[in-house]
mmCIF file of C-alpha atoms and ligand atoms in Angstrom:
data_model
loop_
_atom_site.group_PDB
_atom_site.id
_atom_site.type_symbol
_atom_site.label_atom_id
_atom_site.label_comp_id
_atom_site.label_asym_id
_atom_site.label_seq_id
_atom_site.Cartn_x
_atom_site.Cartn_y
_atom_site.Cartn_z
ATOM 1 C CA UNK M 1 0.124 0.027 0.087
ATOM 2 C CA UNK M 2 1.388 3.542 -1.253
ATOM 3 C CA UNK M 3 1.383 6.157 1.548
ATOM 4 C CA UNK M 4 -0.580 9.015 0.777
ATOM 5 C CA UNK M 5 -1.796 12.125 2.647
ATOM 6 C CA UNK M 6 -5.147 12.894 4.489
ATOM 7 C CA UNK M 7 -7.104 15.666 4.644
ATOM 8 C CA UNK M 8 -9.263 15.589 7.787
ATOM 9 C CA UNK M 9 -13.056 17.270 6.192
ATOM 10 C CA UNK M 10 -13.841 20.219 8.549
ATOM 11 C CA UNK M 11 -17.514 17.929 10.165
ATOM 12 C CA UNK M 12 -15.299 15.867 11.535
ATOM 13 C CA UNK M 13 -12.852 18.460 12.925
ATOM 14 C CA UNK M 14 -16.102 20.420 13.912
ATOM 15 C CA UNK M 15 -18.069 17.090 15.755
ATOM 16 C CA UNK M 16 -15.113 16.998 17.644
ATOM 17 C CA UNK M 17 -15.209 20.260 19.079
ATOM 18 C CA UNK M 18 -12.791 21.941 16.593
ATOM 19 C CA UNK M 19 -13.665 24.798 13.948
ATOM 20 C CA UNK M 20 -11.577 25.193 10.912
ATOM 21 C CA UNK M 21 -9.555 28.306 10.884
ATOM 22 C CA UNK M 22 -9.169 27.954 14.359
ATOM 23 C CA UNK M 23 -7.420 24.935 14.593
ATOM 24 C CA UNK M 24 -3.394 23.420 13.483
ATOM 25 C CA UNK M 25 -3.020 20.170 12.241
ATOM 26 C CA UNK M 26 -0.390 18.108 11.162
ATOM 27 C CA UNK M 27 0.089 15.346 10.186
ATOM 28 C CA UNK M 28 2.303 12.342 11.857
ATOM 29 C CA UNK M 29 3.902 9.539 10.055
ATOM 30 C CA UNK M 30 4.444 6.998 12.328
ATOM 31 C CA UNK M 31 2.649 4.185 11.721
ATOM 32 C CA UNK M 32 2.651 1.622 9.316
ATOM 33 C CA UNK M 33 -1.729 1.352 9.848
ATOM 34 C CA UNK M 34 -3.695 4.571 10.380
ATOM 35 C CA UNK M 35 -3.658 8.074 9.735
ATOM 36 C CA UNK M 36 -2.238 9.906 12.758
ATOM 37 C CA UNK M 37 -2.985 14.115 13.140
ATOM 38 C CA UNK M 38 -2.021 16.893 16.106
ATOM 39 C CA UNK M 39 -4.797 19.108 15.900
ATOM 40 C CA UNK M 40 -4.420 22.601 18.286
ATOM 41 C CA UNK M 41 -7.445 24.933 18.868
ATOM 42 C CA UNK M 42 -8.010 27.479 21.387
ATOM 43 C CA UNK M 43 -7.503 25.768 24.317
ATOM 44 C CA UNK M 44 -6.729 21.535 24.084
ATOM 45 C CA UNK M 45 -4.045 19.760 21.614
ATOM 46 C CA UNK M 46 -5.470 16.094 21.004
ATOM 47 C CA UNK M 47 -3.790 13.589 18.907
ATOM 48 C CA UNK M 48 -6.750 12.519 15.774
ATOM 49 C CA UNK M 49 -6.694 9.861 13.794
ATOM 50 C CA UNK M 50 -8.562 7.651 10.766
ATOM 51 C CA UNK M 51 -8.545 4.089 11.378
ATOM 52 C CA UNK M 52 -7.305 2.624 8.541
ATOM 53 C CA UNK M 53 -10.894 -0.185 7.453
ATOM 54 C CA UNK M 54 -8.727 -2.140 5.068
ATOM 55 C CA UNK M 55 -7.711 -3.830 8.376
ATOM 56 C CA UNK M 56 -10.078 -3.252 11.417
ATOM 57 C CA UNK M 57 -12.631 -4.821 8.811
ATOM 58 C CA UNK M 58 -15.355 -3.472 13.413
ATOM 59 C CA UNK M 59 -13.718 -0.028 14.370
ATOM 60 C CA UNK M 60 -16.258 0.142 16.407
ATOM 61 C CA UNK M 61 -14.645 -3.037 18.511
ATOM 62 C CA UNK M 62 -11.123 -1.197 18.925
ATOM 63 C CA UNK M 63 -12.692 2.406 20.968
ATOM 64 C CA UNK M 64 -15.492 -0.891 22.354
ATOM 65 C CA UNK M 65 -12.679 -2.147 23.565
ATOM 66 C CA UNK M 66 -11.126 0.611 24.570
ATOM 67 C CA UNK M 67 -13.683 2.359 26.772
ATOM 68 C CA UNK M 68 -14.390 -0.765 29.072
ATOM 69 C CA UNK M 69 -11.240 -0.811 29.631
ATOM 70 C CA UNK M 70 -10.679 3.393 30.286
ATOM 71 C CA UNK M 71 -13.196 3.076 32.507
ATOM 72 C CA UNK M 72 -12.344 -0.269 35.038
ATOM 73 C CA UNK M 73 -8.864 1.434 34.825
ATOM 74 C CA UNK M 74 -10.302 4.030 36.538
ATOM 75 C CA UNK M 75 -12.049 2.485 39.023
ATOM 76 C CA UNK M 76 -8.961 -0.160 39.567
ATOM 77 C CA UNK M 77 -6.229 1.262 38.740
ATOM 78 C CA UNK M 78 -5.860 4.946 39.486
ATOM 79 C CA UNK M 79 -2.311 5.727 39.004
ATOM 80 C CA UNK M 80 -1.736 4.049 35.457
ATOM 81 C CA UNK M 81 -2.134 6.632 33.012
ATOM 82 C CA UNK M 82 -3.951 6.000 29.845
ATOM 83 C CA UNK M 83 -5.007 8.522 26.871
ATOM 84 C CA UNK M 84 -8.429 9.845 27.585
ATOM 85 C CA UNK M 85 -10.463 9.729 24.301
ATOM 86 C CA UNK M 86 -11.861 12.280 23.114
ATOM 87 C CA UNK M 87 -15.839 12.213 22.919
ATOM 88 C CA UNK M 88 -17.781 14.159 20.235
ATOM 89 C CA UNK M 89 -20.451 16.638 20.730
ATOM 90 C CA UNK M 90 -23.160 13.511 20.844
ATOM 91 C CA UNK M 91 -21.284 11.583 23.481
ATOM 92 C CA UNK M 92 -18.968 9.046 21.083
ATOM 93 C CA UNK M 93 -15.848 8.049 20.894
ATOM 94 C CA UNK M 94 -15.537 8.203 17.517
ATOM 95 C CA UNK M 95 -17.162 9.630 14.727
ATOM 96 C CA UNK M 96 -17.733 8.312 10.503
ATOM 97 C CA UNK M 97 -17.521 10.835 8.208
ATOM 98 C CA UNK M 98 -19.691 11.086 5.014
ATOM 99 C CA UNK M 99 -17.298 9.033 3.370
ATOM 100 C CA UNK M 100 -17.642 6.635 5.413
ATOM 101 C CA UNK M 101 -14.460 6.706 6.706
ATOM 102 C CA UNK M 102 -13.473 6.539 11.474
ATOM 103 C CA UNK M 103 -11.991 8.615 13.087
ATOM 104 C CA UNK M 104 -11.166 8.795 16.189
ATOM 105 C CA UNK M 105 -9.692 10.833 19.045
ATOM 106 C CA UNK M 106 -7.260 11.657 22.602
ATOM 107 C CA UNK M 107 -6.439 14.590 24.580
ATOM 108 C CA UNK M 108 -2.643 14.518 24.427
ATOM 109 C CA UNK M 109 -0.706 14.278 26.943
ATOM 110 C CA UNK M 110 1.083 17.207 28.034
ATOM 111 C CA UNK M 111 5.601 17.432 27.651
ATOM 112 C CA UNK M 112 5.385 13.664 26.162
ATOM 113 C CA UNK M 113 8.217 12.005 23.859
ATOM 114 C CA UNK M 114 8.180 8.949 22.090
ATOM 115 C CA UNK M 115 11.286 7.387 21.533
ATOM 116 C CA UNK M 116 12.163 5.373 18.507
ATOM 117 C CA UNK M 117 14.605 4.105 20.408
ATOM 118 C CA UNK M 118 15.884 3.821 23.662
ATOM 119 C CA UNK M 119 19.982 4.389 24.559
ATOM 120 C CA UNK M 120 20.070 3.076 27.263
ATOM 121 C CA UNK M 121 19.611 0.336 29.566
ATOM 122 C CA UNK M 122 16.852 2.001 31.784
ATOM 123 C CA UNK M 123 14.811 2.823 29.995
ATOM 124 C CA UNK M 124 14.192 -1.404 28.288
ATOM 125 C CA UNK M 125 13.488 -1.361 31.550
ATOM 126 C CA UNK M 126 11.138 0.835 32.446
ATOM 127 C CA UNK M 127 8.862 0.283 29.638
ATOM 128 C CA UNK M 128 8.941 -3.469 29.880
ATOM 129 C CA UNK M 129 8.429 -2.878 33.544
ATOM 130 C CA UNK M 130 5.508 -0.720 32.025
ATOM 131 C CA UNK M 131 3.787 -3.576 30.060
ATOM 132 C CA UNK M 132 3.697 -5.620 32.852
ATOM 133 C CA UNK M 133 1.964 -2.612 34.778
ATOM 134 C CA UNK M 134 -0.387 -3.950 31.559
ATOM 135 C CA UNK M 135 -0.915 -7.686 32.063
ATOM 136 C CA UNK M 136 -0.788 -6.845 35.920
ATOM 137 C CA UNK M 137 -3.540 -4.344 36.424
ATOM 138 C CA UNK M 138 -6.024 -6.045 33.305
ATOM 139 C CA UNK M 139 -5.391 -9.490 35.625
ATOM 140 C CA UNK M 140 -8.488 -9.228 36.924
ATOM 141 C CA UNK M 141 -10.637 -7.956 33.127
ATOM 142 C CA UNK M 142 -12.735 -10.224 32.034
ATOM 143 C CA UNK M 143 -10.634 -11.939 28.740
ATOM 144 C CA UNK M 144 -13.451 -12.765 26.933
ATOM 145 C CA UNK M 145 -15.369 -9.583 27.413
ATOM 146 C CA UNK M 146 -13.183 -7.116 24.188
ATOM 147 C CA UNK M 147 -13.972 -7.884 20.724
ATOM 148 C CA UNK M 148 -10.659 -10.000 18.500
ATOM 149 C CA UNK M 149 -10.071 -6.633 16.111
ATOM 150 C CA UNK M 150 -8.271 -8.274 14.337
ATOM 151 C CA UNK M 151 -9.003 -11.611 13.959
ATOM 152 C CA UNK M 152 -6.012 -14.329 14.465
ATOM 153 C CA UNK M 153 -4.607 -11.454 15.046
ATOM 154 C CA UNK M 154 -0.655 -13.301 16.319
ATOM 155 C CA UNK M 155 -1.848 -16.526 15.968
ATOM 156 C CA UNK M 156 1.397 -17.769 14.990
ATOM 157 C CA UNK M 157 -0.533 -21.164 12.959
ATOM 158 C CA UNK M 158 -2.785 -18.426 11.267
ATOM 159 C CA UNK M 159 -0.380 -16.164 10.441
ATOM 160 C CA UNK M 160 1.843 -19.581 8.117
ATOM 161 C CA UNK M 161 -0.463 -20.883 6.909
ATOM 162 C CA UNK M 162 -1.391 -17.666 5.824
ATOM 163 C CA UNK M 163 2.694 -17.844 3.990
ATOM 164 C CA UNK M 164 2.449 -20.606 2.874
ATOM 165 C CA UNK M 165 -0.958 -19.441 0.174
ATOM 166 C CA UNK M 166 1.179 -16.107 -0.699
ATOM 167 C CA UNK M 167 3.760 -18.383 -2.229
ATOM 168 C CA UNK M 168 1.559 -20.579 -3.501
ATOM 169 C CA UNK M 169 -0.288 -17.861 -4.851
ATOM 170 C CA UNK M 170 1.706 -14.812 -4.310
ATOM 171 C CA UNK M 171 2.947 -12.379 -7.515
ATOM 172 C CA UNK M 172 5.397 -14.888 -8.952
ATOM 173 C CA UNK M 173 8.219 -13.114 -9.944
ATOM 174 C CA UNK M 174 8.134 -11.914 -5.596
ATOM 175 C CA UNK M 175 7.586 -15.658 -5.163
ATOM 176 C CA UNK M 176 11.488 -15.991 -7.241
ATOM 177 C CA UNK M 177 12.781 -13.537 -5.714
ATOM 178 C CA UNK M 178 12.516 -14.572 -2.396
ATOM 179 C CA UNK M 179 13.089 -18.214 -1.661
ATOM 180 C CA UNK M 180 16.544 -17.959 0.716
ATOM 181 C CA UNK M 181 14.490 -15.709 2.981
ATOM 182 C CA UNK M 182 10.863 -18.011 2.287
ATOM 183 C CA UNK M 183 12.647 -21.037 2.761
ATOM 184 C CA UNK M 184 14.639 -19.802 6.558
ATOM 185 C CA UNK M 185 11.251 -19.289 7.769
ATOM 186 C CA UNK M 186 10.041 -22.422 6.166
ATOM 187 C CA UNK M 187 13.008 -24.316 8.485
ATOM 188 C CA UNK M 188 11.512 -22.854 11.134
ATOM 189 C CA UNK M 189 7.846 -23.733 11.080
ATOM 190 C CA UNK M 190 8.963 -24.151 14.814
ATOM 191 C CA UNK M 191 8.552 -21.675 15.772
ATOM 192 C CA UNK M 192 3.744 -22.377 14.981
ATOM 193 C CA UNK M 193 4.371 -25.734 16.602
ATOM 194 C CA UNK M 194 5.189 -23.718 20.333
ATOM 195 C CA UNK M 195 2.795 -21.270 19.406
ATOM 196 C CA UNK M 196 0.220 -24.454 19.042
ATOM 197 C CA UNK M 197 1.483 -26.178 22.292
ATOM 198 C CA UNK M 198 0.766 -23.170 23.966
ATOM 199 C CA UNK M 199 -2.923 -22.589 22.509
ATOM 200 C CA UNK M 200 -3.105 -26.847 23.494
ATOM 201 C CA UNK M 201 -2.341 -26.460 27.334
ATOM 202 C CA UNK M 202 -4.903 -23.592 28.820
ATOM 203 C CA UNK M 203 -4.357 -24.347 32.080
ATOM 204 C CA UNK M 204 -0.835 -23.237 31.978
ATOM 205 C CA UNK M 205 -1.242 -20.691 29.567
ATOM 206 C CA UNK M 206 -4.652 -18.790 29.787
ATOM 207 C CA UNK M 207 -6.074 -16.454 27.810
ATOM 208 C CA UNK M 208 -5.008 -12.298 28.756
ATOM 209 C CA UNK M 209 -5.506 -8.797 28.087
ATOM 210 C CA UNK M 210 -2.187 -8.182 26.245
ATOM 211 C CA UNK M 211 -1.575 -4.279 24.333
ATOM 212 C CA UNK M 212 0.368 -6.933 21.390
ATOM 213 C CA UNK M 213 1.853 -3.791 19.626
ATOM 214 C CA UNK M 214 4.145 -3.715 22.677
ATOM 215 C CA UNK M 215 7.037 -1.215 20.303
ATOM 216 C CA UNK M 216 8.367 1.263 20.722
ATOM 217 C CA UNK M 217 7.395 3.733 18.884
ATOM 218 C CA UNK M 218 3.864 3.063 21.556
ATOM 219 C CA UNK M 219 5.234 4.073 24.470
ATOM 220 C CA UNK M 220 5.334 8.748 25.894
ATOM 221 C CA UNK M 221 8.144 10.015 27.967
ATOM 222 C CA UNK M 222 7.738 12.492 29.811
ATOM 223 C CA UNK M 223 10.369 15.338 28.528
ATOM 224 C CA UNK M 224 11.350 16.910 31.110
ATOM 225 C CA UNK M 225 12.773 13.876 32.915
ATOM 226 C CA UNK M 226 12.078 11.203 30.755
ATOM 227 C CA UNK M 227 10.790 8.704 32.886
ATOM 228 C CA UNK M 228 7.960 6.695 31.327
ATOM 229 C CA UNK M 229 4.137 8.143 30.708
ATOM 230 C CA UNK M 230 2.152 5.165 29.157
ATOM 231 C CA UNK M 231 2.182 3.207 26.061
ATOM 232 C CA UNK M 232 0.023 4.283 24.123
ATOM 233 C CA UNK M 233 -1.934 3.101 20.523
ATOM 234 C CA UNK M 234 -3.996 0.711 22.345
ATOM 235 C CA UNK M 235 -6.293 -0.298 18.600
ATOM 236 C CA UNK M 236 -4.752 -4.711 19.034
ATOM 237 C CA UNK M 237 -5.665 -4.283 22.738
ATOM 238 C CA UNK M 238 -7.309 -8.257 22.846
ATOM 239 C CA UNK M 239 -7.482 -11.481 24.271
ATOM 240 C CA UNK M 240 -3.946 -13.286 23.849
ATOM 241 C CA UNK M 241 -0.884 -14.685 25.457
ATOM 242 C CA UNK M 242 2.355 -13.848 27.650
ATOM 243 C CA UNK M 243 4.507 -13.748 24.770
ATOM 244 C CA UNK M 244 3.328 -11.282 22.739
ATOM 245 C CA UNK M 245 4.592 -8.130 24.518
ATOM 246 C CA UNK M 246 6.908 -9.159 25.923
ATOM 247 C CA UNK M 247 8.183 -10.375 22.442
ATOM 248 C CA UNK M 248 6.985 -7.563 20.570
ATOM 249 C CA UNK M 249 9.263 -5.386 23.066
ATOM 250 C CA UNK M 250 13.096 -7.542 22.506
ATOM 251 C CA UNK M 251 12.207 -7.221 18.865
ATOM 252 C CA UNK M 252 12.238 -3.752 19.277
ATOM 253 C CA UNK M 253 13.782 -2.098 22.206
ATOM 254 C CA UNK M 254 16.378 -4.608 22.610
ATOM 255 C CA UNK M 255 17.820 -4.959 18.667
ATOM 256 C CA UNK M 256 20.394 -2.508 17.373
ATOM 257 C CA UNK M 257 17.744 -0.686 14.567
ATOM 258 C CA UNK M 258 14.883 -0.004 13.414
ATOM 259 C CA UNK M 259 12.663 -2.277 10.761
ATOM 260 C CA UNK M 260 13.535 -0.436 8.227
ATOM 261 C CA UNK M 261 16.918 -0.690 8.949
ATOM 262 C CA UNK M 262 18.541 -2.322 4.706
ATOM 263 C CA UNK M 263 22.079 -3.193 6.407
ATOM 264 C CA UNK M 264 21.997 -6.380 7.820
ATOM 265 C CA UNK M 265 25.432 -6.053 8.926
ATOM 266 C CA UNK M 266 24.081 -3.373 10.816
ATOM 267 C CA UNK M 267 21.096 -5.343 13.104
ATOM 268 C CA UNK M 268 21.556 -7.290 15.742
ATOM 269 C CA UNK M 269 19.697 -7.844 19.959
ATOM 270 C CA UNK M 270 21.033 -6.315 22.976
ATOM 271 C CA UNK M 271 21.835 -8.451 25.418
ATOM 272 C CA UNK M 272 21.985 -5.766 27.934
ATOM 273 C CA UNK M 273 18.381 -4.632 27.111
ATOM 274 C CA UNK M 274 17.118 -8.069 26.467
ATOM 275 C CA UNK M 275 17.979 -8.185 30.120
ATOM 276 C CA UNK M 276 16.953 -5.488 30.899
ATOM 277 C CA UNK M 277 13.517 -6.369 29.145
ATOM 278 C CA UNK M 278 13.611 -9.104 31.243
ATOM 279 C CA UNK M 279 14.486 -7.754 34.504
ATOM 280 C CA UNK M 280 11.313 -5.259 34.697
ATOM 281 C CA UNK M 281 9.000 -7.303 33.476
ATOM 282 C CA UNK M 282 9.723 -9.573 35.434
ATOM 283 C CA UNK M 283 9.334 -6.959 38.216
ATOM 284 C CA UNK M 284 5.468 -6.310 37.152
ATOM 285 C CA UNK M 285 4.478 -9.901 36.801
ATOM 286 C CA UNK M 286 6.412 -12.831 38.570
ATOM 287 C CA UNK M 287 3.830 -13.813 40.596
ATOM 288 C CA UNK M 288 1.239 -13.422 38.201
ATOM 289 C CA UNK M 289 2.022 -15.702 34.980
ATOM 290 C CA UNK M 290 2.344 -19.258 36.238
ATOM 291 C CA UNK M 291 5.152 -20.927 36.372
ATOM 292 C CA UNK M 292 5.070 -22.582 32.088
ATOM 293 C CA UNK M 293 4.595 -18.839 31.775
ATOM 294 C CA UNK M 294 7.948 -17.703 32.914
ATOM 295 C CA UNK M 295 9.888 -20.549 31.696
ATOM 296 C CA UNK M 296 9.306 -19.861 28.107
ATOM 297 C CA UNK M 297 8.986 -16.325 28.717
ATOM 298 C CA UNK M 298 12.500 -15.748 26.909
ATOM 299 C CA UNK M 299 10.822 -17.276 24.286
ATOM 300 C CA UNK M 300 8.972 -14.700 23.381
ATOM 301 C CA UNK M 301 11.706 -12.469 20.747
ATOM 302 C CA UNK M 302 11.352 -15.506 18.999
ATOM 303 C CA UNK M 303 7.826 -16.670 18.444
ATOM 304 C CA UNK M 304 7.076 -12.595 17.552
ATOM 305 C CA UNK M 305 10.468 -11.754 15.255
ATOM 306 C CA UNK M 306 9.401 -14.399 13.683
ATOM 307 C CA UNK M 307 5.943 -13.325 13.593
ATOM 308 C CA UNK M 308 6.582 -10.164 12.301
ATOM 309 C CA UNK M 309 9.495 -11.485 10.078
ATOM 310 C CA UNK M 310 6.293 -13.401 8.069
ATOM 311 C CA UNK M 311 3.772 -11.487 7.716
ATOM 312 C CA UNK M 312 6.276 -9.162 5.787
ATOM 313 C CA UNK M 313 6.818 -12.218 4.021
ATOM 314 C CA UNK M 314 3.592 -12.408 3.235
ATOM 315 C CA UNK M 315 2.779 -8.969 2.304
ATOM 316 C CA UNK M 316 5.430 -8.587 0.202
ATOM 317 C CA UNK M 317 4.088 -11.840 -1.898
ATOM 318 C CA UNK M 318 0.669 -11.299 -2.384
ATOM 319 C CA UNK M 319 2.055 -7.608 -3.402
ATOM 320 C CA UNK M 320 1.984 -4.852 -0.458
ATOM 321 C CA UNK M 321 -1.309 -4.527 -0.046
ATOM 322 C CA UNK M 322 -1.360 -4.226 3.774
ATOM 323 C CA UNK M 323 1.475 -2.085 5.152
ATOM 324 C CA UNK M 324 2.183 1.339 3.730
ATOM 325 C CA UNK M 325 5.365 0.868 1.657
ATOM 326 C CA UNK M 326 7.682 4.016 0.229
ATOM 327 C CA UNK M 327 9.160 1.739 -2.154
ATOM 328 C CA UNK M 328 8.735 -1.917 -4.104
ATOM 329 C CA UNK M 329 10.587 -4.723 -2.268
ATOM 330 C CA UNK M 330 10.214 -2.048 0.809
ATOM 331 C CA UNK M 331 8.704 -5.560 2.636
ATOM 332 C CA UNK M 332 11.712 -8.066 1.976
ATOM 333 C CA UNK M 333 13.396 -6.126 3.404
ATOM 334 C CA UNK M 334 12.025 -5.847 5.926
ATOM 335 C CA UNK M 335 11.754 -10.124 6.163
ATOM 336 C CA UNK M 336 15.031 -9.912 6.250
ATOM 337 C CA UNK M 337 15.625 -7.317 8.009
ATOM 338 C CA UNK M 338 13.715 -9.514 11.166
ATOM 339 C CA UNK M 339 14.361 -12.565 9.535
ATOM 340 C CA UNK M 340 18.587 -11.247 10.759
ATOM 341 C CA UNK M 341 17.174 -10.446 14.169
ATOM 342 C CA UNK M 342 15.624 -13.231 14.727
ATOM 343 C CA UNK M 343 19.264 -15.790 14.061
ATOM 344 C CA UNK M 344 20.783 -12.659 16.634
ATOM 345 C CA UNK M 345 18.682 -13.449 18.610
ATOM 346 C CA UNK M 346 18.582 -17.668 18.216
ATOM 347 C CA UNK M 347 22.167 -17.307 19.511
ATOM 348 C CA UNK M 348 21.748 -15.425 21.901
ATOM 349 C CA UNK M 349 19.539 -17.503 24.057
ATOM 350 C CA UNK M 350 19.095 -20.651 21.580
ATOM 351 C CA UNK M 351 16.817 -24.035 22.380
ATOM 352 C CA UNK M 352 18.620 -24.795 25.610
ATOM 353 C CA UNK M 353 15.342 -26.887 26.250
ATOM 354 C CA UNK M 354 15.092 -28.267 22.951
ATOM 355 C CA UNK M 355 11.779 -30.398 24.380
ATOM 356 C CA UNK M 356 9.849 -27.358 24.154
ATOM 357 C CA UNK M 357 9.203 -26.696 20.883
ATOM 358 C CA UNK M 358 7.886 -30.279 20.658
HETATM 359 C C1 GN1 N 401 1.828 -2.117 12.561
HETATM 360 O O1 GN1 N 401 0.437 0.645 12.806
HETATM 361 P P1 GN1 N 401 1.418 0.562 13.768
HETATM 362 O O2 GN1 N 401 2.640 0.245 12.633
HETATM 363 O O3 GN1 N 401 2.351 0.666 15.101
HETATM 364 C C2 GN1 N 401 1.269 -3.398 12.817
HETATM 365 C C3 GN1 N 401 2.219 -3.847 14.321
HETATM 366 C C4 GN1 N 401 3.531 -4.490 13.418
HETATM 367 C C5 GN1 N 401 4.270 -3.297 13.363
HETATM 368 C C6 GN1 N 401 5.728 -3.534 12.909
HETATM 369 C C7 GN1 N 401 -2.754 -3.632 12.969
HETATM 370 O O4 GN1 N 401 1.997 -1.890 13.692
HETATM 371 O O5 GN1 N 401 2.379 -5.417 14.288
HETATM 372 O O6 GN1 N 401 3.617 -4.187 14.610
HETATM 373 O O7 GN1 N 401 3.117 -2.643 12.617
HETATM 374 N N1 GN1 N 401 -0.157 -3.476 13.335
HETATM 375 C C8 GN1 N 401 -1.275 -3.951 13.239
HETATM 376 O O8 GN1 N 401 5.924 -2.058 12.861
HETATM 377 O O9 GN1 N 401 -0.759 -4.815 12.109
HETATM 378 MG MG1 MG N 402 -0.636 -0.054 15.861
#
């Protein structure tokens, strides 16, 4: 999918309480799925987003999930900061415009900034503790009450099937150009088998509420003291398994460089950050996770990086229908980047106990 500039219709601004003349609009180009804007009016600032409805087929379910969880946290974990949704004049947390586009907003958190990369282990610890706390504060929330905003989102079995189907039905030249990548992915099928085992053993691996996009760019830091403020982007908040958030943190915080890097020789897992993530996450979750979850936690990164690699590879094979791209071959490069990262993690955390993959 090619990146496109999006304009905000004036009725959308109006419904969220902004007057076109008195409002400053700036587009944020981060993010591979939704269109994001900073809106600054006379007395308030919000982040307004147009939800990608080919990815989120039932966009309202995102808002319903978020409202439930937001209210639950307000009542049960007051000090845990979350972005406050903006309600329209009609009292809804979203608006569907004449074209059918789906809009929603959050109040901007003053003095906040995003770090696409962290530069010390203390940040890794703090971000992991934040997502650990999220798991902890939602431990009593009934996971089954949440919609699966993207069905099968972190279902590695399904992601492997989609990849296999793309090898069969994908663009022929692309299938031919990616043989090195696809062979490496097929060789690592055991990660999908580990996922199957996790799903089968329901008592050992209970369904939980996870963020499902626990990456560096989805955390706000305080500009003044550099401390972690809160997590953002809860669109994929839904029922899932223990490995998702920790795995995405390994993928995006313990890596030497970002997923757009094409010089593969610069991509590796930083051991110090990996260990800090583990300490930070366990500090908050050790009394919540089951013994089985705790013992597999160090393989979360393997599962998530493998899944991300399958997803980029699948999108490349199918002709770039899901992720935004700005050049041909970008999804192939992203997949090669993730495969390299996975190779580095496999060296750092080898399969200590080969039995776990069975
Ligand atoms: C997408 O929307 P964004 O950029 O936060 C994707 C994640 C991927 C990520 C890779 C709904 O996240 O799952 O890990 O790109 N979100 C969706 O950068 O597919
Ligand atoms: Mg996201």
